GROMACS .gro file of C-alpha atoms in nm:
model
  414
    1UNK     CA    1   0.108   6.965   0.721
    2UNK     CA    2   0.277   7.249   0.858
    3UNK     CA    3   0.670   7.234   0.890
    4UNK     CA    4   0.667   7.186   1.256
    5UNK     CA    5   0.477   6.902   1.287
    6UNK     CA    6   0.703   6.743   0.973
    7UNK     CA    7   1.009   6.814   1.178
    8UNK     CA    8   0.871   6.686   1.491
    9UNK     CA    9   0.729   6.319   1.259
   10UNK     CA   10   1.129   6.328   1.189
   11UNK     CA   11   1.267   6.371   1.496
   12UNK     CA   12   1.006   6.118   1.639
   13UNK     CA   13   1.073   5.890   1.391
   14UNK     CA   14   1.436   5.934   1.442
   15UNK     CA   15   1.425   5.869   1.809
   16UNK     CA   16   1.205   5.527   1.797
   17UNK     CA   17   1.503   5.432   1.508
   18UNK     CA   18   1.810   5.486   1.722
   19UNK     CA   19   1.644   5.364   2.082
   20UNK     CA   20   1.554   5.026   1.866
   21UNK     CA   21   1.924   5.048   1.726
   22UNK     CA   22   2.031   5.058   2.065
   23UNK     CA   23   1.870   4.760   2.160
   24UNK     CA   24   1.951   4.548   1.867
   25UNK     CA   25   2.303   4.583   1.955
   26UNK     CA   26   2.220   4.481   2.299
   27UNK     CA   27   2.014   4.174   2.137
   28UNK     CA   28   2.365   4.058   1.921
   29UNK     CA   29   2.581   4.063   2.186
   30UNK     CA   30   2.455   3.960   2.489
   31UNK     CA   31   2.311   3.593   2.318
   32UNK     CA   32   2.621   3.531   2.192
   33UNK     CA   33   2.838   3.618   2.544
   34UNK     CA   34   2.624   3.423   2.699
   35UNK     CA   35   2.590   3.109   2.499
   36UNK     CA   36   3.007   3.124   2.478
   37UNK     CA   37   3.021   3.198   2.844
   38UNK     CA   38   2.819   2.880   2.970
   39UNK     CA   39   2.759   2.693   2.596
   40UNK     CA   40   2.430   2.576   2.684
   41UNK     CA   41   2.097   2.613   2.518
   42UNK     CA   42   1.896   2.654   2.853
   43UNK     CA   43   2.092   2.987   2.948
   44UNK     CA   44   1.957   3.099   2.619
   45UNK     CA   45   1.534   2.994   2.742
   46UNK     CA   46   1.647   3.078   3.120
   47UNK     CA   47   1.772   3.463   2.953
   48UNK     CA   48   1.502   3.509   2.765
   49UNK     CA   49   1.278   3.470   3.069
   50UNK     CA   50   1.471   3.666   3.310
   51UNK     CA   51   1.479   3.997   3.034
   52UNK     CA   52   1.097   3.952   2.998
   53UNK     CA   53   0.933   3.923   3.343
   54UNK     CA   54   0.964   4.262   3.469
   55UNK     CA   55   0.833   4.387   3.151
   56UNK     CA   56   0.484   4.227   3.232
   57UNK     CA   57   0.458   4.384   3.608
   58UNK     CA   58   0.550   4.732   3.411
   59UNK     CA   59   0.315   4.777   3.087
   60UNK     CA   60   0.034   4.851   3.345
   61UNK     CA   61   0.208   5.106   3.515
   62UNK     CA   62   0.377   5.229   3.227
   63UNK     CA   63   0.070   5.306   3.029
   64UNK     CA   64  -0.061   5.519   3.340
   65UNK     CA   65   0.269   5.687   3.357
   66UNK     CA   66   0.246   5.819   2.968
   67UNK     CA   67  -0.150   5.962   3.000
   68UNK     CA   68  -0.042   6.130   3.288
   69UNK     CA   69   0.337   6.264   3.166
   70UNK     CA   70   0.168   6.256   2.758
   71UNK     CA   71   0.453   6.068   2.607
   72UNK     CA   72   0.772   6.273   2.525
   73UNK     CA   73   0.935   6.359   2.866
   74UNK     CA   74   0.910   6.004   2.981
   75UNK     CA   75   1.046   5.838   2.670
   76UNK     CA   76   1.352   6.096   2.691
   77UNK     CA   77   1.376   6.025   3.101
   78UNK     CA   78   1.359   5.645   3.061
   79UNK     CA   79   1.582   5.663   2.728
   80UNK     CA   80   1.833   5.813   2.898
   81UNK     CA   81   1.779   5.556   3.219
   82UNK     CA   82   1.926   5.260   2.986
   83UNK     CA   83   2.188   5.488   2.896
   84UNK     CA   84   2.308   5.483   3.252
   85UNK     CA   85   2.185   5.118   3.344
   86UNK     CA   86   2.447   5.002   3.029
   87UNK     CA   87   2.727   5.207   3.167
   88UNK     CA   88   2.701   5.006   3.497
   89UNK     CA   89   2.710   4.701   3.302
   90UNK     CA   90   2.948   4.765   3.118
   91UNK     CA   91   3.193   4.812   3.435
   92UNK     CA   92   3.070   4.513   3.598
   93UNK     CA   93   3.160   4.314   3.309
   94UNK     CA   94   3.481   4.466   3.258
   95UNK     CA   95   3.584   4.450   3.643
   96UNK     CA   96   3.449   4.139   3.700
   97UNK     CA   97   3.441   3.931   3.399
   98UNK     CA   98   3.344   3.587   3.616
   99UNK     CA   99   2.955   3.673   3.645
  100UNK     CA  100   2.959   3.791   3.287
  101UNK     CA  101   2.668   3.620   3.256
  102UNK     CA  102   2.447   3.694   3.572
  103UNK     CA  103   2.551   4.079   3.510
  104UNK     CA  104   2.388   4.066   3.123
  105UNK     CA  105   2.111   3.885   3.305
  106UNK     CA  106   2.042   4.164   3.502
  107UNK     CA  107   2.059   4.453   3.267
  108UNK     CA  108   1.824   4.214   3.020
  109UNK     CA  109   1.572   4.234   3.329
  110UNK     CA  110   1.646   4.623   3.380
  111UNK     CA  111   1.596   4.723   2.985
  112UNK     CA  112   1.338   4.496   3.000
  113UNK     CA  113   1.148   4.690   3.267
  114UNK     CA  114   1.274   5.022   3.116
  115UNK     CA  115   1.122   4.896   2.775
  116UNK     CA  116   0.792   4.933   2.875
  117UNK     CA  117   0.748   5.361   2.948
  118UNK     CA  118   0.884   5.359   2.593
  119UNK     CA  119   0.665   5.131   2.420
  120UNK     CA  120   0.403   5.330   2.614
  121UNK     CA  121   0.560   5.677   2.490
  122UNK     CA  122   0.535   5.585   2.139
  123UNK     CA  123   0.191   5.457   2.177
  124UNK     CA  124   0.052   5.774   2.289
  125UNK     CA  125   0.287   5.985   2.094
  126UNK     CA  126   0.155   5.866   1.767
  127UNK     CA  127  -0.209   6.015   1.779
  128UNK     CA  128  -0.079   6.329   1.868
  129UNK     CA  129   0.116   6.320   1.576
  130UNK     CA  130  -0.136   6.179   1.280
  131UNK     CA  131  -0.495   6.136   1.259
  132UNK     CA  132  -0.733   5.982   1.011
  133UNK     CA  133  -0.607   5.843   0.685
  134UNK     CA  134  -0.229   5.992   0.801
  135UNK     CA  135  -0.261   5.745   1.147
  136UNK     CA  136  -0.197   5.406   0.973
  137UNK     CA  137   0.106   5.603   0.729
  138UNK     CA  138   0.281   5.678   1.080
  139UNK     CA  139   0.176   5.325   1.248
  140UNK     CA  140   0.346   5.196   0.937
  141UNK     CA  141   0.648   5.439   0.988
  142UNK     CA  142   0.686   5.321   1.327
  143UNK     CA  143   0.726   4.965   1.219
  144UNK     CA  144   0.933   5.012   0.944
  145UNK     CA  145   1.196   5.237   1.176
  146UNK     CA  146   1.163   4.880   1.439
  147UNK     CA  147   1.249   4.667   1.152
  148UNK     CA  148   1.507   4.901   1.011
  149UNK     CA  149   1.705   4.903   1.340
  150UNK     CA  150   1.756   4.533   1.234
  151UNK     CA  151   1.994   4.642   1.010
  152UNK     CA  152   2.197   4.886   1.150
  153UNK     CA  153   2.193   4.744   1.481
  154UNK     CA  154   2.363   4.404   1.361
  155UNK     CA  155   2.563   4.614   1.133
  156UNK     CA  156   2.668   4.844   1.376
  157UNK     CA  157   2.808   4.547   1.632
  158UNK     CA  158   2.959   4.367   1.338
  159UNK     CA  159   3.163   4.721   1.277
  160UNK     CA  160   3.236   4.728   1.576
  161UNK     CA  161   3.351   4.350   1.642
  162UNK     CA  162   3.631   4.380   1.407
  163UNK     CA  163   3.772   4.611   1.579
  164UNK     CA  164   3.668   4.573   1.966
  165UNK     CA  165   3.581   4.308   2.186
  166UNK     CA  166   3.187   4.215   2.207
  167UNK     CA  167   3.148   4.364   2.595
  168UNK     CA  168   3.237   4.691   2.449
  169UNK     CA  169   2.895   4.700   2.209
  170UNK     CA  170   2.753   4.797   2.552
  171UNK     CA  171   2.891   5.133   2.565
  172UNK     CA  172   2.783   5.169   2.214
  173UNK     CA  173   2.422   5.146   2.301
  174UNK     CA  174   2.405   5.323   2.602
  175UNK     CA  175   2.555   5.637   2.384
  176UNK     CA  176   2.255   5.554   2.095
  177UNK     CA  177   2.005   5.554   2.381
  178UNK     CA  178   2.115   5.895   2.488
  179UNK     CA  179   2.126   6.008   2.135
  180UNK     CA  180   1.722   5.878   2.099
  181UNK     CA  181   1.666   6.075   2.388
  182UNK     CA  182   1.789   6.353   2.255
  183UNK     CA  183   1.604   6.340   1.962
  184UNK     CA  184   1.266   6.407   2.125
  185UNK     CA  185   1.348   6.746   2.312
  186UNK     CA  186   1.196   6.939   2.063
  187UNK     CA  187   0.863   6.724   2.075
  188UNK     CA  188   0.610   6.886   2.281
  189UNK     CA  189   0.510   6.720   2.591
  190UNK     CA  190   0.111   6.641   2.488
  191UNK     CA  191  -0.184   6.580   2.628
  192UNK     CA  192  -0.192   6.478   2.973
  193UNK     CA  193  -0.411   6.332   3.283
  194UNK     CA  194  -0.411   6.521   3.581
  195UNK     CA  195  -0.385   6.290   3.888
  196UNK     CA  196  -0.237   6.294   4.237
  197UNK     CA  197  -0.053   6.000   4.188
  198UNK     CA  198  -0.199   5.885   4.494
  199UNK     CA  199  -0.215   5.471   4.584
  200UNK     CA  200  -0.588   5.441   4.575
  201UNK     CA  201  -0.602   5.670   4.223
  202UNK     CA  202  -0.332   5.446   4.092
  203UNK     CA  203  -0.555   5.150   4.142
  204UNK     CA  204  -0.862   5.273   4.013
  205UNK     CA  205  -0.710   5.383   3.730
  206UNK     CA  206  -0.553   5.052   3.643
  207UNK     CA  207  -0.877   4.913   3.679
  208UNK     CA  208  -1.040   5.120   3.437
  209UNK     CA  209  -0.753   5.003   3.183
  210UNK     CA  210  -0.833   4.643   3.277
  211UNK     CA  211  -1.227   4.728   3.208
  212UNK     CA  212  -1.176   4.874   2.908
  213UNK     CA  213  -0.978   4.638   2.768
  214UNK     CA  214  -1.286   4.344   2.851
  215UNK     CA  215  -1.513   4.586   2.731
  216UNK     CA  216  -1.361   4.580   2.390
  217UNK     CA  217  -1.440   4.286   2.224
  218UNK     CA  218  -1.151   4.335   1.917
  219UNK     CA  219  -0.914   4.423   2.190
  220UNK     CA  220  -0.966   4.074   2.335
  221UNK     CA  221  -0.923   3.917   2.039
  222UNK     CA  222  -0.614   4.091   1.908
  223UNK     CA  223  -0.498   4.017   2.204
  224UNK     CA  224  -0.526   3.644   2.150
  225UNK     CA  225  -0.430   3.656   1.825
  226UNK     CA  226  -0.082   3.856   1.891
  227UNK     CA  227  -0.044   3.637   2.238
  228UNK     CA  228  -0.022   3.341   1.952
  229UNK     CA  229   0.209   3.490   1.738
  230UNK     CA  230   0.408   3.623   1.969
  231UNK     CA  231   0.444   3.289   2.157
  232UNK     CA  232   0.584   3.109   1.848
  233UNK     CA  233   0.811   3.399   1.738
  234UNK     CA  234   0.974   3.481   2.046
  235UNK     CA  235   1.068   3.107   2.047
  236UNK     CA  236   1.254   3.111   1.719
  237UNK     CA  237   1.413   3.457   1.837
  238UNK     CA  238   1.497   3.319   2.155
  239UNK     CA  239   1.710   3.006   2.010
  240UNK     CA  240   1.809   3.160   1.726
  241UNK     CA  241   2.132   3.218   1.858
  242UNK     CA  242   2.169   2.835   1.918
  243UNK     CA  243   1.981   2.745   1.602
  244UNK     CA  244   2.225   2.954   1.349
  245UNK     CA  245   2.585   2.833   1.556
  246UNK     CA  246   2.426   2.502   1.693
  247UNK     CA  247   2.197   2.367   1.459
  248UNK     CA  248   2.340   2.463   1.136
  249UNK     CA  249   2.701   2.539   1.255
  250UNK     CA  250   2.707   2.878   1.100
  251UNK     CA  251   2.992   3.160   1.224
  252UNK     CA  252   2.863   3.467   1.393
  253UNK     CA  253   2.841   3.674   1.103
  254UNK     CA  254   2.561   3.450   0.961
  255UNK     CA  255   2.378   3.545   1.282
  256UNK     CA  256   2.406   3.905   1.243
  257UNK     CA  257   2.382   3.852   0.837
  258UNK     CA  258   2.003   3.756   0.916
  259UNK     CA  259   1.918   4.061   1.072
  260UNK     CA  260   2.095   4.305   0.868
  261UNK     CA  261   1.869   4.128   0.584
  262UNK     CA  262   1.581   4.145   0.813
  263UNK     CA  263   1.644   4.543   0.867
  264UNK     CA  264   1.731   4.589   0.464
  265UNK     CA  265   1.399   4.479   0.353
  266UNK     CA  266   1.221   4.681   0.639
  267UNK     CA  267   1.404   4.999   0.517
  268UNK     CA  268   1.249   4.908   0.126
  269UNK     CA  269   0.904   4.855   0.317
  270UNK     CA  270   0.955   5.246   0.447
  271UNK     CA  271   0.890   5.352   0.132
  272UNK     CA  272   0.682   5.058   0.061
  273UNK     CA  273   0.396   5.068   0.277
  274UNK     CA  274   0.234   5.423   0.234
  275UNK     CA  275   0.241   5.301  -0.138
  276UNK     CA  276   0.032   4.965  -0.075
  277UNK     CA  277  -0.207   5.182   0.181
  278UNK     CA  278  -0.341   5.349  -0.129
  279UNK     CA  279  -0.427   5.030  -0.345
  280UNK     CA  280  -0.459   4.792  -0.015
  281UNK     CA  281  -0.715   4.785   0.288
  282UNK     CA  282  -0.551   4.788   0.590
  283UNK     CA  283  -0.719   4.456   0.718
  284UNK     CA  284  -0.597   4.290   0.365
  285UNK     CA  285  -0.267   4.412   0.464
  286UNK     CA  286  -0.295   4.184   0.768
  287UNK     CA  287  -0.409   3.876   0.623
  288UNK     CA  288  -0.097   3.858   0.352
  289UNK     CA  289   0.147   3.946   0.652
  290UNK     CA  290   0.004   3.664   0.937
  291UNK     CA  291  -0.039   3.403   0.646
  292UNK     CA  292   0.351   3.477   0.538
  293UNK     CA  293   0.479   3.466   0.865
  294UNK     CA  294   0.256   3.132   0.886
  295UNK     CA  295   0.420   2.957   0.592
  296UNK     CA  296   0.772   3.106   0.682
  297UNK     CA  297   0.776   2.965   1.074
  298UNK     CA  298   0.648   2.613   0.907
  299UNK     CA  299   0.978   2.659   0.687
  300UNK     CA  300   1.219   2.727   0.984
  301UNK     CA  301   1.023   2.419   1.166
  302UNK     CA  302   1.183   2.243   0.912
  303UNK     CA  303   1.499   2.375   0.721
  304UNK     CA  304   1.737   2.129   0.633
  305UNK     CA  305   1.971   2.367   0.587
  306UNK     CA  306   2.108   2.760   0.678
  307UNK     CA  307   2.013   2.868   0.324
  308UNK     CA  308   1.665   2.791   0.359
  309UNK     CA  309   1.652   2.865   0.773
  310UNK     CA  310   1.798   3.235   0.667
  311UNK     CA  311   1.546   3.310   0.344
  312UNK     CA  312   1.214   3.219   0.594
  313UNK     CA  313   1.371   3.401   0.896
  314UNK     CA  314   1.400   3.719   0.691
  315UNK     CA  315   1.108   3.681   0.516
  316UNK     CA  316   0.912   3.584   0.850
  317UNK     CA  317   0.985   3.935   0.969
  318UNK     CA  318   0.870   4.134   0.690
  319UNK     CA  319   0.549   3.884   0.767
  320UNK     CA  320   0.532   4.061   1.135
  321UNK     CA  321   0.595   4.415   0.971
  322UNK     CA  322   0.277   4.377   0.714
  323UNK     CA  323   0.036   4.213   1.016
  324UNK     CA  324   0.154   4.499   1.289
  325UNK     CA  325   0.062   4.776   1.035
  326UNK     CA  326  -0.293   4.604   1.099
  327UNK     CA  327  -0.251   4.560   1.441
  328UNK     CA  328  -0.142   4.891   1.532
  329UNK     CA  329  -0.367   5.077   1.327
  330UNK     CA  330  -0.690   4.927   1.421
  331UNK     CA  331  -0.665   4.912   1.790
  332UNK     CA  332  -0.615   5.307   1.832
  333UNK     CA  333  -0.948   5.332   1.676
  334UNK     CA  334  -1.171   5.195   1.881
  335UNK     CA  335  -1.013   5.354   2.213
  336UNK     CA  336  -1.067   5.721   2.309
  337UNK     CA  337  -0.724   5.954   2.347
  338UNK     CA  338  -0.732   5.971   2.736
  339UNK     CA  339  -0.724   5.641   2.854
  340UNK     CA  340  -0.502   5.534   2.571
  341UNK     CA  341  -0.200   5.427   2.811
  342UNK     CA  342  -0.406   5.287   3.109
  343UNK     CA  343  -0.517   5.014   2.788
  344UNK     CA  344  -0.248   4.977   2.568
  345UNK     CA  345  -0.040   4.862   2.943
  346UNK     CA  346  -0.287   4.573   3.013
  347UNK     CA  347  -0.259   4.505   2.671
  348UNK     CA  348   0.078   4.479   2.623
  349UNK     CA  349   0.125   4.275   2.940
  350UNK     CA  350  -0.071   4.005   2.775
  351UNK     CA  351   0.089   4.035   2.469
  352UNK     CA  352   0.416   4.011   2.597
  353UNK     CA  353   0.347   3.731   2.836
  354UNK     CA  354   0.451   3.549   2.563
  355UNK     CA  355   0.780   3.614   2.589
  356UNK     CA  356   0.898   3.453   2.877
  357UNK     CA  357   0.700   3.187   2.814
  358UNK     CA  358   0.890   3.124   2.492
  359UNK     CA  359   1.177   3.138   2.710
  360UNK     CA  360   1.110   2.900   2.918
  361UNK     CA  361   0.951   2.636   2.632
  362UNK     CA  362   1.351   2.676   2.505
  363UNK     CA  363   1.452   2.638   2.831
  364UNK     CA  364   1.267   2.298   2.909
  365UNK     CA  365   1.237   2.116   2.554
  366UNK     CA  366   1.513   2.292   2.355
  367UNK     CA  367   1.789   2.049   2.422
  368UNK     CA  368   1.568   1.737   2.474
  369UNK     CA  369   1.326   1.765   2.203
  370UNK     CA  370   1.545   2.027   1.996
  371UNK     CA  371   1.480   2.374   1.956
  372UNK     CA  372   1.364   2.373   1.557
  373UNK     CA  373   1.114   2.052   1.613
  374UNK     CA  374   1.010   2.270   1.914
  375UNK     CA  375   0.924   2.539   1.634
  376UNK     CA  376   0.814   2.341   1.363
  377UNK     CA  377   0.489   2.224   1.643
  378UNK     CA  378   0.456   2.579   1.762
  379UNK     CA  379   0.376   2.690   1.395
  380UNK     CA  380   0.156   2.403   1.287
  381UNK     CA  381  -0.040   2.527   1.596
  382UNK     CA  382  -0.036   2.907   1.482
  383UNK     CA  383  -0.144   2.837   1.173
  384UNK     CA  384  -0.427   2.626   1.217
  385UNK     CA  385  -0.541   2.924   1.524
  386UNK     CA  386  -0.481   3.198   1.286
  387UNK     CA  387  -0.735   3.105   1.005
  388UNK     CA  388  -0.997   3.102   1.239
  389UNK     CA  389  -0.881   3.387   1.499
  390UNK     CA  390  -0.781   3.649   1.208
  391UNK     CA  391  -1.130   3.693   1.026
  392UNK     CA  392  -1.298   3.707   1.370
  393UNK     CA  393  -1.062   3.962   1.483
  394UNK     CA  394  -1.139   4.159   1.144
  395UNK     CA  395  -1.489   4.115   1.156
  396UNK     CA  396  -1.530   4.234   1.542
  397UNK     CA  397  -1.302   4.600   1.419
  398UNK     CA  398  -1.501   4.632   1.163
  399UNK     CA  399  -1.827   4.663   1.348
  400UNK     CA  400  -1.649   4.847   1.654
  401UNK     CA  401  -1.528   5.112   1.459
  402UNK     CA  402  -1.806   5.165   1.230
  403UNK     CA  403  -1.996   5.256   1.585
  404UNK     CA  404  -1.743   5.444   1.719
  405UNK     CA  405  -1.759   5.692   1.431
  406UNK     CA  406  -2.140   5.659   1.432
  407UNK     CA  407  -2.120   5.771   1.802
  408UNK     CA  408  -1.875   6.064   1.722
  409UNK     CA  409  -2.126   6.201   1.451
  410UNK     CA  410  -2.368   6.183   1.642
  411UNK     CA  411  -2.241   6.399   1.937
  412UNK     CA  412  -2.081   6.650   1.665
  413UNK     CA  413  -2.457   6.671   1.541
  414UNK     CA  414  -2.599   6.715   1.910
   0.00000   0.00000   0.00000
């Protein structure tokens, strides 16, 4: 590896760390102004589905926009977009502390949309930076730096509680989302898709993404499998706020205290995971994480107390971390360079459909049924659709890629 490209898998890495920092913070403070501004569970669900809607119209779009721009300019541009969005927000709030709430609404559903040309960035950033054995060492990078921001996101609001009010965490992370901008100048733009940008282009080239995504039978299935997971998780993350103050009547810190844990343990698994990628398949890696984030959700489904609710929702995470080391690995394998944005966006889209959903579950049955039996049935379900879903999903890579690189041999031969 020459020292370039090591400097630029720093500064990359460095970049996806403080832009997940950055919303972290956001993901501290705005729950908890909102559940003190209007004390209600539903505003919670009702959030939740506001901040993810826009995100499903954009992954589409989003992965067209980083083939065609190749990854680094628009994660600096949009980067630097929530910088500014957060700013505004941060005056509303201040000058007109009333609609507290429907202001943090809004900038949820305006990160949320802004979320997606990053996601996208980083997607097609990463092949550009690794290749081969190296791909799943960066994949696992990439997680580890999204866990990691756990912790110092938490930590950073909770430093910056005891000393300012919550509202002003928003300036914080509009100054870390510059700063993650400004990481990536020095990565070079990449590979790119020449198009006019023209209306009827646009289309056809979403339609390709949607084609090749039914064309690729693993894709599908991943797809399912992460829709499930995703579904049940975003649920506990979406009442968590409620579940930690309501539920077990825990003080703020506690909530915060879960997700500096959550970010501790992904910081050990930085160091962690290229280690068990030497001993461990990939796949295997998989299995251990979706069956521990299986046995943890059943555990949070039915805590009887904040000790035990805390020790599963860390360890759930680090469930998540091991199974998206899979998950991110595999799928760039079986998809060629160019059209991995116009994909990935379609993809995404039904992964995170999830989210609002989630939302709107907590929304609807978390004060009438309660939002940990809510969980408790959600994760009986995922389990049960795991153990059949998972080994299917396995099997179907397995044969995909084995073609793929039969293909590629074959026209390196020709």
């Amino acid at each position: 590896m020459t020292t370039p490209t090591r400097l630029h898998r720093r500064l990359f890495a460095c970049g996806v760390l403080l832009g997940i920092v950055a919303e972290q913070m956001m993901l501290f403070a705005a729950p908890l102004l909102i559940f003190q501004d209007t004390e209600e569970v539903s505003a919670l669900g009702f959030a939740y589905v506001i901040e993810w809607l826009p995100a499903l119209l954009a992954y589409p779009f989003a992965g067209l926009l980083a083939d065609r721009d190749g990854g680094a300019r628009l994660f600096r541009f949009v980067n630097a977009g929530r910088s500014v969005v957060l700013v505004g927000a941060l005056v509303g709030c201040l000058t007109a502390p009333s609609l507290l709430t429907p202001i943090l609404m809004t900038t949820g559903a305006l990160l949320s949309l802004l979320m997606a040309p990053v996601r996208m960035s980083v997607e097609k950033v990463v092949p550009q930076l690794a290749t081969g054995t190296e791909l799943a060492k960066v994949q696992g990078l990439v997680q580890s730096m999204e866990v990691s921001a756990m912790a110092v996101g938490p930590a950073l609001a909770m430093l910056g509680v005891a000393f300012i009010d919550k509202i002003w965490l928003l300036g914080g992370a509009s100054a870390i989302f510059l700063a993650a901008a400004v990481c990536w100048l020095p990565l070079p733009r990449g590979l790119r898709s020449l198009s006019s940008g023209g209306a009827r282009e646009t289309l056809a080239e979403l339609r390709l993404g949607w084609s090749l995504l039914g064309r690729t039978r693993p894709l599908v299935l991943l797809a399912a499998l992460n829709f499930s997971i995703n579904l049940v998780f975003a649920t506990v993350l979406s009442a968590n706020a409620a579940l930690v103050t309501g539920v077990f009547h825990a003080p703020e810190s506690t909530f915060a205290l879960l997700n500096i844990c959550v970010g501790v343990l992904g910081i050990i698994n930085l160091l962690a995971i290229p280690f068990l990628l030497r001993y461990v398949d990939v796949r295997m890696l998989g299995v251990f994480g979706l069956a521990l984030l299986c046995a943890c959700l059943l555990l949070i489904g039915f805590a009887s107390s904040m000790l035990v609710y805390g020790v599963a929702f860390v360890a759930a995470m680090l469930g998540v971390t091991y199974f998206n080391v899979f998950n991110r690995t595999q799928r760039v394998k079986v998809l060629p360079q160019e059209h991995l944005g116009k994909v990935m966006g379609p993809f995404y889209l039904l992964n995170m459909l999830a989210l609002p959903l989630a939302g709107l579950l907590v929304a609807g049955f978390g004060s009438t049924v309660g939002p940990q039996r809510l969980v408790a049935v959600l994760a009986i379900a995922l389990t049960g659709f795991g153990a059949i879903m998972l080994p299917l999903t396995a099997l179907s890579f397995g044969r995909a890629i084995a073609a793929r690189e039969a293909t590629l041999v074959e026209a390196n031969a020709g």
